[in-house]
Amino acid sequence: MLKLDALMMDENELKKEADTAEDVSIINCLGQRYLGCARKKGHMLLSGTPGNGLASYLDGARIDVDGNVQDAVADTMNSGLVTIHGSAGDALCYAMRGGRVFVSGNAGYRAGVHMKAYKDKQSLLIIGGTAGSFLGEYLAGGTIIVLGLNKGDDSPLTGFFCGNGMYAGTIYIRSRVKPVNLSDTLSWSVMSEMEKQEELVPLLSDYVKIFSLSLDAVLAGTFARIRADSSKISKQLYAAV
Amino acid sequence: MNNFSRFRINLRKEDCISCRSCVKQCSFNAISWNEETKSLVFNHAGCTDCQRCVSFCPRGALFITRNENTFAPHSLYTEKVLRELFIQSETGGVLLSSMGSPAEKVPVYFDHLLLNASQVTNPSIDPLREPMETRTFLGRRPAHAQRGTDGKLVNNLLPHLDLQTPILFSAMSYGAVSLNVQKALARAAEKLGTYFNCGEGGLHESLYRYSANTIVQVASGRFGVHETYLNSASAIEIKIGQGAKPGIGGHLTGAKIIGDVSATRMVPEGVDAISPAPHHDIYSIEDLRQLVSSLKEATGYRKPVIVKVAAVHNIAPIASGIARSGADIIAIDGFRGGTGAAPMRIRDNVGLPIELAVAVVDQRLRDERIRNQVSIIASGGIRCSTDVVKALALGADAVSIGTAALCALGCHLCASCSSGKCAWGLATQNPELVKRLDPDQGADNLVRLVSAWTREIKEIMGGMGINSIEALKGNRLALRAVGLNEKELEILGVRYGGE
């Protein structure tokens, strides 16, 4: 594995060096942007704080970050795995098309906006802590899970406008408290134990392993499921002239 | 209801041989055959005046007219206004229209501009005898010429597009138009040495081989966007807006997401494909810069990035921001830009004519001394070669054509694209209708059209005593205006005829 120290490197230099190897470990990341952009293969181990646009268009590689990440991480990601042992900034997983992003901490505003799914490409975003406003807006497919492990299942875990305009896909929230101003075109249903086992265990099993959590402890909380209510989605009514 | 139909289908009975070709051709169910009476039955209300039946009548027996029935004339409440009131009170729907805006009160500035020609003092050039350069390069120019230690020029050119003529094909997505339309555009672009743009619906695999002549689009929905897609093109266009519907997102209904359209967009069959109005990862020029950079990162800095915006009131500062975002080319789509479907009120009331937009953007970028950092592609109502020449003289580097290209493929502007029933097989996914366009014949038509325009452009330039597109760009002294006021002249940067 190629080992790099990012401390005194600018982002172009760092990217160029990092691109010379499939497997690379970078310490002391300090805001250098676009690391792992469109990376297809191999393993990237980052520590410090990588900059905006990390893992955008990621196309199969695995990226592990020991630290927090900034904005626009996994933008239009296609496949692969990103694990963040810390928190993420805004616009996480925008228009993500496939692959998995696991965050142990919190996510900022606009996480998971317009994520989608098609055939074997099923995007999955799991946030261990809480998420900011506009989580999963325009969700077109795929799955978002917010665990709120730092909060407990009796607190709100998201900000305003959670899931606004979503028309496919699912958001799972580990809380009995409905997000504030949840749109009335969305359904909110608290899950039964059996549903939790069936739907959540396959999604969470790798996450709990990676972050050394107990699956039972995570599942012990109340989970609710948010989906688009197709009977209520207000379709714009058009009349051709 | 037939009594109030917009058009009437007329038959010269003595010429009709009852071949029923018109019945077969009409995809709007406006013509049928009554087996009992052995005669044609017309449902005038269905007629869109697409001229398909007329074109295919072997005896010229059919013709379409406007309905002679007249609503009580009123200068304010015209027939158009009344029809819209009736439709909305009946359906409760947002009025949906297709093709570019026909708004009559918004001036077509091209028609007010006259071109110059050489007489006596500076000789005109005969393009038949002398070389006339229409080759055009789009993209950022290096700030300085660079020389190596041996004194020879170092090639420090940045990635750019190389066009044999300053005309591209505008973005039209697979879904809005048929795959055969895209095939015709791709083949024509290859023969002409220019580019077609696949729009936001992804790129069908059969078109990957035209990558040297392809521009791919990244719109807010990011449908079909992945690394292979980005690398299958000569340039990447970030679509922020479109002239026919500035500020409005796109919505392809689930009913149209079938078969290959679904596979190409990577949207499950039957699920709506919504392109949100904004890109939710772009809230500022800095954010735009980030998307431009990440696209360049993903494609190894080998492809120029285009940012397409609708011409709106603050277009000059917006363009300045785009130029500073690292984009190589700005595509500006004007008020009359075409569309497969747009809310009519938006189409007919929002935005700026392309002539004003190009003039102010070119001026602003020159004033800020960043004009050579970006090229400008103008679109939105480019109908003929003189529109191209005038757009270039106002400051564009090239133009793109959508509607004009569709007309070469058979479109007669019936503006029913959103119905999905296009009788010419263009704006439809119905397999029976799609077959009506032969991509090779279509490509030939497109090649003839653009070649004819290019010949005209050469002739016009020759008449002006100019022998290259470079010398025409932003050359507003080649233009004089008639019928415009002083403010319009000031904004266009053009003098009045006779001045």
CSV table of C-alpha atoms in Angstrom, one decimal, chain B residues 106-113 353 355-356 390 394 484 488 492:
chain,number,residue,atom,x,y,z
B,106,VAL,CA,-41.3,40.2,-28.1
B,107,PRO,CA,-39.1,41.5,-30.9
B,108,VAL,CA,-37.0,39.1,-33.0
B,109,TYR,CA,-33.9,41.3,-33.0
B,110,PHE,CA,-32.3,39.3,-35.8
B,111,ASP,CA,-34.9,40.7,-38.1
B,112,HIS,CA,-34.0,44.3,-37.1
B,113,LEU,CA,-30.3,43.8,-37.9
B,353,PRO,CA,-34.1,37.1,-26.3
B,355,GLU,CA,-29.7,38.6,-29.2
B,356,LEU,CA,-29.7,40.8,-26.1
B,390,LYS,CA,-25.7,38.0,-36.7
B,394,LEU,CA,-23.1,40.1,-31.6
B,484,LEU,CA,-35.0,49.8,-32.8
B,488,GLU,CA,-31.9,48.7,-27.7
B,492,LEU,CA,-26.9,45.4,-28.6
